[in-house]
Coordinates of C-alpha atoms and ligand atoms in Angstrom, one line a residue:
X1 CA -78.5 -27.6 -56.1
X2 CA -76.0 -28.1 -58.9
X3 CA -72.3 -26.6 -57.5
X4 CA -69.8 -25.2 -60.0
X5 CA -66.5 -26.0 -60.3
X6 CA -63.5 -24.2 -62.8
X7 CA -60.6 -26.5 -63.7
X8 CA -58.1 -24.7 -65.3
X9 CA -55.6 -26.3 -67.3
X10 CA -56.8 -29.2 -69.7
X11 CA -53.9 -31.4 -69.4
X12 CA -54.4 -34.9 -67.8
X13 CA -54.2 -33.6 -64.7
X14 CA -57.2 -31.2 -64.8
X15 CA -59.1 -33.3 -67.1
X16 CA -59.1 -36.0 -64.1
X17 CA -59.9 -33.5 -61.7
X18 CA -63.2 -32.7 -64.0
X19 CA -63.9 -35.9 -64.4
X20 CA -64.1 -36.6 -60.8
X21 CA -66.3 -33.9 -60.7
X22 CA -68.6 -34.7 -63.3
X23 CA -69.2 -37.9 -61.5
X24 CA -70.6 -36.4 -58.5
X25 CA -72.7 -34.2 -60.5
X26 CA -71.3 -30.7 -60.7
X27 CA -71.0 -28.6 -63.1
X28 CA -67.4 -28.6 -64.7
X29 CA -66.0 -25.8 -66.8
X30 CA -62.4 -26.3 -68.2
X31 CA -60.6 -23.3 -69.4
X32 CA -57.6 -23.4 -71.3
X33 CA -54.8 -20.9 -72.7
X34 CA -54.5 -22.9 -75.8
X35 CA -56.7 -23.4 -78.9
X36 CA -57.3 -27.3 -77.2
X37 CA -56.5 -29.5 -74.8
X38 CA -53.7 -31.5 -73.7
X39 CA -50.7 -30.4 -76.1
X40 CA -48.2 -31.8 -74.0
X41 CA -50.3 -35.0 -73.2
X42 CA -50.4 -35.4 -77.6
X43 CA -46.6 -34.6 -77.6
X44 CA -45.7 -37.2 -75.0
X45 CA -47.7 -39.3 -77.4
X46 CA -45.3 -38.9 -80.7
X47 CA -42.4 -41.3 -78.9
X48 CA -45.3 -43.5 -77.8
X49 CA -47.2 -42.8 -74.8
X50 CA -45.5 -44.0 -71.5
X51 CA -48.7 -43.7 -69.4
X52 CA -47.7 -46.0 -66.5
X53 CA -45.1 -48.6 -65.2
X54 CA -45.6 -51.9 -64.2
X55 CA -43.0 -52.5 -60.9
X56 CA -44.6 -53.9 -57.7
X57 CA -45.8 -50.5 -55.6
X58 CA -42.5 -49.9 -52.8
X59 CA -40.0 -49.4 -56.2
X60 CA -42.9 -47.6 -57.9
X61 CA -43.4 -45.3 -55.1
X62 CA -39.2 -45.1 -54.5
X63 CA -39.5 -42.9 -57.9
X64 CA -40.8 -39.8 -56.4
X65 CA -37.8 -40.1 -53.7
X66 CA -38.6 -37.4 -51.0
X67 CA -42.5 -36.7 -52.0
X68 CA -42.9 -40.4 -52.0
X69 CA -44.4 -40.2 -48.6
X70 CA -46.8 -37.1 -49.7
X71 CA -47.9 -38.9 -53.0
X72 CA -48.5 -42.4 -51.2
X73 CA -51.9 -42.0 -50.6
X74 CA -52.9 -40.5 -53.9
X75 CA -51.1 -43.5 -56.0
X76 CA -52.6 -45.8 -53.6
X77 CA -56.0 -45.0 -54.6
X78 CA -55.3 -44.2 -58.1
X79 CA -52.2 -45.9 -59.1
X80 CA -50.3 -48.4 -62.5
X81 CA -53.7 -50.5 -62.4
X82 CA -56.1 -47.9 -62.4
X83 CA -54.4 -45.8 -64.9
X84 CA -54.8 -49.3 -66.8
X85 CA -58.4 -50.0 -65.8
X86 CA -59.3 -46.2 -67.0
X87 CA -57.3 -46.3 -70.4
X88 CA -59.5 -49.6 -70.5
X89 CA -63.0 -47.7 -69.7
X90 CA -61.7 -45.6 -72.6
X91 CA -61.9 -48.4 -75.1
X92 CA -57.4 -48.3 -75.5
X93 CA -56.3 -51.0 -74.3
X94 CA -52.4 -51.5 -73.0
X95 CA -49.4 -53.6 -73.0
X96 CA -46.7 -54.1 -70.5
X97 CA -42.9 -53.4 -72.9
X98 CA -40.1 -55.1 -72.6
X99 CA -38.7 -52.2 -69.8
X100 CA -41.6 -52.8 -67.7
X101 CA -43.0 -49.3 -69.4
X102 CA -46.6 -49.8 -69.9
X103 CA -48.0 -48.4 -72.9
X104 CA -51.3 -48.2 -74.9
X105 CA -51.4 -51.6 -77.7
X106 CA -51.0 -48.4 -80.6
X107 CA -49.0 -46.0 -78.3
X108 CA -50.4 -43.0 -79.4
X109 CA -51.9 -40.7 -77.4
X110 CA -54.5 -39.2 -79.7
X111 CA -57.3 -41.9 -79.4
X112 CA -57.3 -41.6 -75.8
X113 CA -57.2 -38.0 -75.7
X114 CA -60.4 -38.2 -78.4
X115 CA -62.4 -40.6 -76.0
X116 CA -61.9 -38.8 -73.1
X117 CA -62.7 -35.6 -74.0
X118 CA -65.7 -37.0 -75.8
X119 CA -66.8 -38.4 -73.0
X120 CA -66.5 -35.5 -70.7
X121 CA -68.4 -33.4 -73.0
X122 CA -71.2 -35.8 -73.6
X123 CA -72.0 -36.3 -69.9
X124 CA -75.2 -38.6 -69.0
X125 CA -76.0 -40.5 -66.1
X126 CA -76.5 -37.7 -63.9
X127 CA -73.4 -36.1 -65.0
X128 CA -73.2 -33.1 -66.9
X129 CA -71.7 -32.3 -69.9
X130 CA -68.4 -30.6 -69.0
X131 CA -68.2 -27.2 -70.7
X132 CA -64.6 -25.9 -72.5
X133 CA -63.5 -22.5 -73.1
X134 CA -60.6 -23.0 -74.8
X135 CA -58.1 -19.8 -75.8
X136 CA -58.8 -18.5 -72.0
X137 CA -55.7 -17.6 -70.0
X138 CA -56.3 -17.4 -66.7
X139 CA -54.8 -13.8 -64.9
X140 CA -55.4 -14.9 -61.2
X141 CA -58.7 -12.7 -58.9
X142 CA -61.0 -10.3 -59.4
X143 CA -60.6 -7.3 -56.9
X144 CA -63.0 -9.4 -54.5
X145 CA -60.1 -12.3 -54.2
X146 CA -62.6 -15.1 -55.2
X147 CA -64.0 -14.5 -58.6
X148 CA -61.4 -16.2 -61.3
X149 CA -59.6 -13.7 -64.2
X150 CA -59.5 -14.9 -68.3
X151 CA -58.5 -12.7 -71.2
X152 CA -59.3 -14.3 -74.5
X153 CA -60.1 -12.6 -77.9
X154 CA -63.2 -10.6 -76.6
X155 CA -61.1 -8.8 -73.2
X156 CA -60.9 -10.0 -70.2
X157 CA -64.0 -11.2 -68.0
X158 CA -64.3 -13.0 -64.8
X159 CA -65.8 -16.1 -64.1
X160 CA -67.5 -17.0 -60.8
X161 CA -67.0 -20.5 -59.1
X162 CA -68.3 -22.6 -56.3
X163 CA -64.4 -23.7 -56.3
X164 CA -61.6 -24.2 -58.7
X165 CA -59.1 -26.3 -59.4
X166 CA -55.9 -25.4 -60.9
X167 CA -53.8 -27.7 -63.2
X168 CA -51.7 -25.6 -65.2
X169 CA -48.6 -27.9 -65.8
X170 CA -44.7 -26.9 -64.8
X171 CA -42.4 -24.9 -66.9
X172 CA -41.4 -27.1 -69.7
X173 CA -41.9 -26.5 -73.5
X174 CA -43.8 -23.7 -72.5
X175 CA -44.9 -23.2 -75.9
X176 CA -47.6 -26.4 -75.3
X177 CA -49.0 -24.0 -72.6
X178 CA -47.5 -24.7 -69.7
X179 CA -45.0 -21.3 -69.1
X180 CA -45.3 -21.3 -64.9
X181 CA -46.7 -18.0 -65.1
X182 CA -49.0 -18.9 -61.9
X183 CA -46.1 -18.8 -59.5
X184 CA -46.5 -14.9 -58.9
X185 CA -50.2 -15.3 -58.4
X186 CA -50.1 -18.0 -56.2
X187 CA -47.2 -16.7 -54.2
X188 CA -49.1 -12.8 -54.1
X189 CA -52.0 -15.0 -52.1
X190 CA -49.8 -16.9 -49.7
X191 CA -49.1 -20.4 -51.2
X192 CA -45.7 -21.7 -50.7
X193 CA -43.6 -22.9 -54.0
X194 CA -40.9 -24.5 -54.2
X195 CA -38.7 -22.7 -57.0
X196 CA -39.6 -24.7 -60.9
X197 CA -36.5 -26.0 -62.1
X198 CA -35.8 -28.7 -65.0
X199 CA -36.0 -32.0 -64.5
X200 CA -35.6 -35.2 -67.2
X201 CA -33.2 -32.8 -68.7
X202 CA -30.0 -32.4 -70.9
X203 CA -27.6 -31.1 -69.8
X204 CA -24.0 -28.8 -71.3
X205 CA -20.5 -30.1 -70.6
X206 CA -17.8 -28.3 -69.2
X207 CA -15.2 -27.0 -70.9
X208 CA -13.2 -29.9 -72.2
X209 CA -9.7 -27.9 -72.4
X210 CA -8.9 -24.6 -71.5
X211 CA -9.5 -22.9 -74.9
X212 CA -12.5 -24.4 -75.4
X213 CA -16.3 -23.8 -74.3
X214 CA -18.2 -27.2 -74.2
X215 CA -17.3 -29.5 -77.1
X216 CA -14.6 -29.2 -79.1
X217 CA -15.7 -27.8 -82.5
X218 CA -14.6 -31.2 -84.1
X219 CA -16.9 -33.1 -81.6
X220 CA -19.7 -30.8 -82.2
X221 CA -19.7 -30.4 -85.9
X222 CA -19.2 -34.4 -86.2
X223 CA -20.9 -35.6 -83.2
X224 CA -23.9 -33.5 -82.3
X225 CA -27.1 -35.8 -82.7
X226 CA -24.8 -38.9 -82.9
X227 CA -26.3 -41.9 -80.0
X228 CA -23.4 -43.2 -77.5
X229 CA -25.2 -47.1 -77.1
X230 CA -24.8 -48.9 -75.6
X231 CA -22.8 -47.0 -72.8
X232 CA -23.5 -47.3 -68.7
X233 CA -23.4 -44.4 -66.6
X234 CA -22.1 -44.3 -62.7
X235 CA -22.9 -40.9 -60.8
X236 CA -23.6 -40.7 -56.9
X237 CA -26.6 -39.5 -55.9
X238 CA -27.1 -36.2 -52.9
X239 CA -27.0 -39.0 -50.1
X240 CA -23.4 -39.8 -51.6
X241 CA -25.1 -43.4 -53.0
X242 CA -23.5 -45.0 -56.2
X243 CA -25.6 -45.7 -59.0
X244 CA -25.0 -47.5 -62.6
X245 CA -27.5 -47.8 -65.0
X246 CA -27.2 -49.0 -69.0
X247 CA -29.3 -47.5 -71.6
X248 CA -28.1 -45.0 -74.0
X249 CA -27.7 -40.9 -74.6
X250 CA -27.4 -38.5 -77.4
X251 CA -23.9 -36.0 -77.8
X252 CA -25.6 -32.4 -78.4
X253 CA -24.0 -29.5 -79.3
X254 CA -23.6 -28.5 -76.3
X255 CA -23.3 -31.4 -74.0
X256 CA -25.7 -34.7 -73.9
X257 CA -29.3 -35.5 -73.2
X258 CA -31.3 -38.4 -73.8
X259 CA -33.0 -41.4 -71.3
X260 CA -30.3 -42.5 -70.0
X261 CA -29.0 -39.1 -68.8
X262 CA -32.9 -37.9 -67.8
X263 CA -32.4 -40.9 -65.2
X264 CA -29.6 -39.0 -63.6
X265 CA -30.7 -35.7 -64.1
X266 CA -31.9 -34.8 -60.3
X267 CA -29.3 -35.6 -58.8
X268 CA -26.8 -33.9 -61.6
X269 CA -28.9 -30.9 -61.5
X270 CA -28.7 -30.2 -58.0
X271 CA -24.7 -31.0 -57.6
X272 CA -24.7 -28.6 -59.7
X273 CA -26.6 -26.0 -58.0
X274 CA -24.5 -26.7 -54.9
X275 CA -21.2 -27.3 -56.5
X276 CA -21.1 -25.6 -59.7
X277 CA -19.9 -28.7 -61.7
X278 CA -21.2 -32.4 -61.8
X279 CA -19.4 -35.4 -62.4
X280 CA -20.2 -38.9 -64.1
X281 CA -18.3 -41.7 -65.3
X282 CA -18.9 -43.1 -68.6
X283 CA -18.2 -47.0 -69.1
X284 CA -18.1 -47.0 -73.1
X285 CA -17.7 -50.9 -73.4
X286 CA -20.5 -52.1 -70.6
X287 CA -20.4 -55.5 -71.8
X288 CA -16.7 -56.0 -71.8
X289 CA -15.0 -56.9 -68.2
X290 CA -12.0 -54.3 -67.4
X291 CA -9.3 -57.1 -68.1
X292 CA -10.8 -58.2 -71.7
X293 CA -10.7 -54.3 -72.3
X294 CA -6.7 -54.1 -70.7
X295 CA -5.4 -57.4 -73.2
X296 CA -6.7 -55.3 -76.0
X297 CA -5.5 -52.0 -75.3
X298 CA -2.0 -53.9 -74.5
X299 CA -2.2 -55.8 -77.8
X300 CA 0.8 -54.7 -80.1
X301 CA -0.9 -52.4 -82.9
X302 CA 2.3 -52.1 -85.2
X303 CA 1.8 -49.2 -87.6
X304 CA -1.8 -49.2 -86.7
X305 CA -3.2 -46.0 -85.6
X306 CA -4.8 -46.1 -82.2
X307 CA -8.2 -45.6 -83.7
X308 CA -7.7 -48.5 -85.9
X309 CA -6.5 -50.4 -83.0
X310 CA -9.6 -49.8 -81.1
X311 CA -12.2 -50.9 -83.8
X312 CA -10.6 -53.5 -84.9
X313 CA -10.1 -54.9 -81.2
X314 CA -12.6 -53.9 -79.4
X315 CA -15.4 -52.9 -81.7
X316 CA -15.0 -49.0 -80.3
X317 CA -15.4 -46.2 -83.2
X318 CA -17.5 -43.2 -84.2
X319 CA -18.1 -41.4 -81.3
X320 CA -17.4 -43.1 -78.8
X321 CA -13.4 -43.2 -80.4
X322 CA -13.9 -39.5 -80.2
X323 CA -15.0 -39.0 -76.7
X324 CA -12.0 -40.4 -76.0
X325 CA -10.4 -38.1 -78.2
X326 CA -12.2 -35.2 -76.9
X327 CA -11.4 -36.1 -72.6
X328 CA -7.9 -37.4 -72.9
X329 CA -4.5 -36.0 -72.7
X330 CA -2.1 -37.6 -75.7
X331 CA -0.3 -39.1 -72.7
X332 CA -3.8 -41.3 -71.4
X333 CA -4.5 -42.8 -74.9
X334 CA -1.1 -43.7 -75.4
X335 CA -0.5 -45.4 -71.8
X336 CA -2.4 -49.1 -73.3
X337 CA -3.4 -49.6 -69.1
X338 CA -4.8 -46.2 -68.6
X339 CA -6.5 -46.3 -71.3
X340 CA -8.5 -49.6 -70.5
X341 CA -9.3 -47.6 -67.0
X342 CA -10.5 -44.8 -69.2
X343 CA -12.9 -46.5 -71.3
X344 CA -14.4 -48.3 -69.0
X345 CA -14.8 -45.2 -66.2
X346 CA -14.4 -42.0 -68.5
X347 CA -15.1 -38.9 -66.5
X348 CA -17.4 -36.3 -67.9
X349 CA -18.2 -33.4 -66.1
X350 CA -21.2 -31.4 -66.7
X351 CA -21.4 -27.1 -66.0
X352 CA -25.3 -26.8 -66.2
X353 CA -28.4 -28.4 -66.9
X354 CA -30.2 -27.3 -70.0
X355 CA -32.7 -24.4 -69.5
X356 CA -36.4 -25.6 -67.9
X357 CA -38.0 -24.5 -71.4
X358 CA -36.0 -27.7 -73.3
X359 CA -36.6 -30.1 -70.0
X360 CA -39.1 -33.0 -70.4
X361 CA -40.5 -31.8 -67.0
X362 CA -40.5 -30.0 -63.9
X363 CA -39.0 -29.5 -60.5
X364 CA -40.5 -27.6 -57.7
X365 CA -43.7 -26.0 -57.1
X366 CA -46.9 -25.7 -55.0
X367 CA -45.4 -27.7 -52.0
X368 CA -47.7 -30.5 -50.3
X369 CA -47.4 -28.7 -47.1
X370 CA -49.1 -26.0 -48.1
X371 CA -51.9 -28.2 -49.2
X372 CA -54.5 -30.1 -47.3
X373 CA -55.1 -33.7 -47.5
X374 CA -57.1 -32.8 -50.0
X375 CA -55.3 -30.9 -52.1
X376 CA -56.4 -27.4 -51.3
X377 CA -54.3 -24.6 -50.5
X378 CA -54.5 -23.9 -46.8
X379 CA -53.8 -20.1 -47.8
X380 CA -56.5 -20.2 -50.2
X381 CA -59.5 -22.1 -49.2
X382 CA -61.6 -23.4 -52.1
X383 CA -58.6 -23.4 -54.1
X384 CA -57.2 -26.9 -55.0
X385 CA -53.7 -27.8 -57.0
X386 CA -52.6 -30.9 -59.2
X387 CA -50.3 -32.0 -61.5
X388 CA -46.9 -31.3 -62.5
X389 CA -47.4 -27.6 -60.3
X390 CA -47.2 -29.5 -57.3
X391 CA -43.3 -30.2 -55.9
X392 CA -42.5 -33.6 -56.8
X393 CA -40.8 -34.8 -59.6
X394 CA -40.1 -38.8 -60.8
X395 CA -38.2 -40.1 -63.7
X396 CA -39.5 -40.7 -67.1
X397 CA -41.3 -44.2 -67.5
X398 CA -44.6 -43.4 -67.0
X399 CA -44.1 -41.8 -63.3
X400 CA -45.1 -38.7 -64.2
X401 CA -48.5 -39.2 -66.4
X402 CA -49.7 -41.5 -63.3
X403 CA -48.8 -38.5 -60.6
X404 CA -50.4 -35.9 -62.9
X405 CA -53.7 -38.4 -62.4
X406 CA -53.5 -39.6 -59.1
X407 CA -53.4 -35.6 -58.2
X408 CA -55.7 -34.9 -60.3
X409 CA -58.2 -37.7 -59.2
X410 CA -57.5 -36.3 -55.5
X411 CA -57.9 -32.6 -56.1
X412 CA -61.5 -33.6 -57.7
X413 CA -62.5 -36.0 -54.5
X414 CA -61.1 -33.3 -52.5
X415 CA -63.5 -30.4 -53.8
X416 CA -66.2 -32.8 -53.5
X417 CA -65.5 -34.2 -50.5
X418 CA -65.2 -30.5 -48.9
X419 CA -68.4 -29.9 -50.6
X420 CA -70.2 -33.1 -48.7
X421 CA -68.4 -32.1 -45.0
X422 CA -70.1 -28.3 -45.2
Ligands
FAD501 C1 -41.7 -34.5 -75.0 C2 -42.4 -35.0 -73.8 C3 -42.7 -36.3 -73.7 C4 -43.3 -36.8 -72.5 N1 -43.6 -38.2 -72.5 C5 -44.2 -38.6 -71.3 C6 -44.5 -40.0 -71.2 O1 -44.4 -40.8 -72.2 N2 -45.0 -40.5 -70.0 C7 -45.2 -39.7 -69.0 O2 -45.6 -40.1 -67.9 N3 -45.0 -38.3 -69.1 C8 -44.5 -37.8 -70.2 N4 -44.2 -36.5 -70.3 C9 -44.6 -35.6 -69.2 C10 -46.1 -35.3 -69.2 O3 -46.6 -35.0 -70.5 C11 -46.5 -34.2 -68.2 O4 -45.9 -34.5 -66.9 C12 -48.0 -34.0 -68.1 O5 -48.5 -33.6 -69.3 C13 -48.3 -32.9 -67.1 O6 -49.7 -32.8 -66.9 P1 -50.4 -31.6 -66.2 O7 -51.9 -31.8 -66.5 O8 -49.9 -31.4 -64.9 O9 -49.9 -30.3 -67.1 P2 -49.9 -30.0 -68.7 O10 -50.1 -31.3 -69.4 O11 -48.7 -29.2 -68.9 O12 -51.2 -29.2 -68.8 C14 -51.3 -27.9 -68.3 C15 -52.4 -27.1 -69.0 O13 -52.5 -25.8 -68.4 C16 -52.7 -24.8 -69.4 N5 -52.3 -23.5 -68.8 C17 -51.1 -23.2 -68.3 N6 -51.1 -21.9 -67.8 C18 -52.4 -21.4 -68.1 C19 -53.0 -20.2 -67.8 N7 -52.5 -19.2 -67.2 N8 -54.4 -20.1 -68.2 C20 -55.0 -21.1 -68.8 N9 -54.4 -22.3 -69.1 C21 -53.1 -22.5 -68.7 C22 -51.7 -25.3 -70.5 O14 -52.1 -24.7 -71.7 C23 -51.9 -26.8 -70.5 O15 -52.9 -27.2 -71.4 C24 -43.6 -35.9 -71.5 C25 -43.4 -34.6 -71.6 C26 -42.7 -34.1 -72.7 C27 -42.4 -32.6 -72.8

C-alpha cells in the first residue's frame, strides 16, 4: 500500500527529504508558503552557488564545531562527494575554486533547481510523481494532534499524512520564506529548541568616541559600502583560542559585514551575548612585517601630511587611512612607533550583531537531542526535522547547503526506515 508523506518546506532541505521518499515509493506532497520553491536556494545562487567544499572530512566536519559529533553520521553518508555525484545525476556538473569552494562549472543555481524539481515531479521507475501545493502556509495540528494545518487563498484545510517532514528553514531573510514561525508550534508539542539567532552575520560597532553612536558621520557618509582588502582579522574564539584569517570585509553604516567577518561571527556573536562588547584586531597591512611597517611610519615626512605619508610609504589610503582616523587618539597617529603597532593590530570593538532577518543564516533550533537517530522528534512521533531548523550552524563555504542535504537525506531514510521496522 502506497504510504503518504508531507514535506513542508521546499528548500533543499525538504526537497531531499522528498526525494528520498519518492525513491522508496511513497507518495510525496510538498507544501510551501511561497508562490515556488527554493527562494533562498535561487538567492544563494546570485553570488554563485557555494554548494559544497572540498577539504579532507576531519576539517570539513571541524566546521560544525559542537554539532560536529551529531552531524557525523549524516555527512558521512551524504557528504562533499555526494553532493557532487547528485549535482552530477542532475546533468550540472562542478568545479573545485581556487578557495577549495566547490561550485557548479556556471554557478548558478537556477539550472539545478529546474532539474530537480523536474525530476521530482516527473517521477517513473516506481516512483511517484511528487505533488506541490505551493502558496500553503503551514499553521501546525488539527484539534486531533496528527492531521497537518495550511491556509492558502481558499481558507484553511487540513491535510492528512502517514508522516511528515518538516523543513522550514531558520530565521534569515525571512521574506524568501523562512520567518521561524514554527518555534511556538513545535515548542506548544514538546520539542526542545535551542533559541534562532544570526549567524554569518554583520555586525554594528561600538561607539567610536563618546559623542558618537557607531561610525562617525564622516566614516559613514564616506565609507559605508567601501571593501577593507586586503586586511586579516585576529579574534579569540569561546575556548579563549587565537585565530587569524585574511580575506576581506565591507564598512556599513553601521559597522562591517562581509566573508571575512561571517568567519568570525559565532564566536563574536556570542562574546557578545555574554559580555556585551566583542573585540577584534584589525592588521591593515597583512603582507607587510611589523618592522617594514615601523621604518615607514619613522620615516621623516617633512611638510607632508600624515595621510600623504602613509600612501606614499606604505601604500595605505581610502579607508583604511580613515579607520585609522576614526580609532585613534591625535596622540596614536602622531607617535610614528604606535602607530606601526596600530596598523598592524587595530582594535575594533563591536556592540551587537546585526538583526537574524539581514544574517546569511541561522543559529539554534530543533536540538539533535530531541531527535532520534533518525531525525524524528521523540515528543512527536511521526514527525521528522531537517535543515537549517535543526541547532547547528557552520561557516559559509558550502557547509551549510551540504548539512541542509545530509539532514535532509536522513529525515527521508528515517521516515522510511521507521516505516520498514513497523
Ligand atoms: C544571500 C544568501 C546566500 C547564501 N549562499 C549560500 C551558499 O553559496 N552556499 C551555502 O552552502 N549556503 C548558502 N546560503 C545558505 C543556504 O541557502 C541555506 O542554509 C539553505 O537554503 C537552508 O535550506 P533549508 O531547506 O533548511 O531552508 P530554506 O531554504 O530556508 O527553505 C525553507 C522553506 O520553508 C518554507 N516555509 C517556512 N515556513 C513555512 C510555513 N509555515 N509553511 C510553509 N512553508 C514554510 C519557506 O518558504 C522555504 O521555502 C545562503 C543564504 C543566503 C541568505
Amino acid at each position: 500500500m502506497t504510504r503518504t508523506v508531507a514535506v513542508i518546506g521546499a528548500g533543499p532541505a525538504g526537497l531531499m527529504a522528498a526525494e528520498v521518499m519518492q525513491s522508496h515509493g511513497a507518495q510525496v506532497h510538498v507544501f510551501d508558503a511561497m508562490p515556488s520553491a527554493g527562494r533562498k536556494f535561487l538567492l544563494a545562487g546570485i553570488g554563485g552557488l557555494n554548494l559544497t567544499h572540498s577539504e579532507a572530512m576531519p576539517g570539513f566536519l571541524a566546521r560544525y564545531a559542537a554539532r560536529a559529533p551529531a552531524l557525523r553520521p549524516l555527512l558521512d553518508a551524504f557528504g562533499p562527494d555526494a553532493v557532487r555525484a547528485w549535482a552530477q545525476s542532475l546533468g550540472v556538473k562542478t568545479f573545485v575554486g581556487s578557495s577549495g569552494r566547490v561550485f557548479p562549472t556556471d554557478m548558478k543555481a537556477a539550472p539545478l533547481l529546474r532539474a530537480w524539481l523536474h525530476r521530482l515531479r516527473a517521477g517513473g521507475d516506481g516512483r511517484p510523481p511528487v505533488q506541490f501545493h505551493m502558496r500553503h502556509r503551514w499553521l501546525g495540528w488539527a484539534d486531533d494532534g496528527a492531521a497537518l494545518r495550511f491556509a492558502n487563498a481558499e481558507g484553511e484545510h487540513v491535510f492528512a499524512a502517514d508522516a511528515a517532514v518538516l523543513a522550514l528553514g531558520g530565521a534569515s531573510w525571512p521574506r524568501l520564506g523562512s520567518d521561524g514561525a514554527w518555534v511556538p508550534l513545535l515548542q506548544a508539542r514538546g520539542v526542545d529548541i535551542a533559541p534562532l539567532r544570526p549567524s554569518n552575520c554583520g555586525f554594528d560597532v561600538a561607539p567610536t568616541g563618546p559623542d558618537r553612536g557607531g561610525w562617525s558621520a564622516h566614516l559613514r557618509e564616506r565609507f559605508a559600502g567601501e571593501p577593507v582588502k586586503p586586511v586579516a582579522i585576529t579574534a579569540t574564539d569561546s575556548a579563549g583560542v587565537e585565530h587569524r584569517q585574511q580575506g576581506e570585509f565591507v564598512v556599513t553604516e553601521t559597522g562591517i559585514e562581509g566573508s571575512l567577518v561571517y568567519a568570525f561571527s559565532a564566536g563574536l556573536r556570542d562574546a557578545i551575548a555574554a559580555r556585551g562588547r566583542a573585540t577584534l584586531t584589525l592588521d591593515l597591512l597583512p603582507q607587510h612585517t611589523p618592522e617594514q611597517v615601523r621604518a615607514e611610519t619613522r620615516h621623516p615626512r617633512g611638510t607632508r601630511s600624515l595621510a600623504t605619508h602613509l600612501k606614499s610609504r606604505l601604500h595605505l589610503h581610502g579607508v583604511k587611512t580613515a579607520l585609522l582616523h576614526e580609532l585613534l587618539s591625535p596622540a596614536q597617529l602622531n607617535d610614528p612607533d604606535a602607530l606601526a603597532g596600530f596598523i598592524k593590530a587595530l582594535p575594533l570593538t563591536l556592540a551587537a550583531p546585526r538583526p537574524i532577518a539581514e544574517a546569511i543564516s541561522s543559529a539554534g533550533g530543533v536540538r539533535f537531542e530531541a531527535l532520534s537517530a533518525g531525525l524524528m522528534a521523540t515528543a512527536v512521533p511521526g514527525l521528522f526535522v531537517a535543515g537549517e531548523m535543526l541547532d547547528w550552524e557552520a561557516p559559509t563555504g558550502g557547509y551549510l547547503l551540504t548539512a541542509c542535504l545530509a539532514t535532509g537525506r536522513a529525515a527521508g531514510q528515517g521516515v522510511i526506515d521507521g516505516w520498514n521496522a513497523a
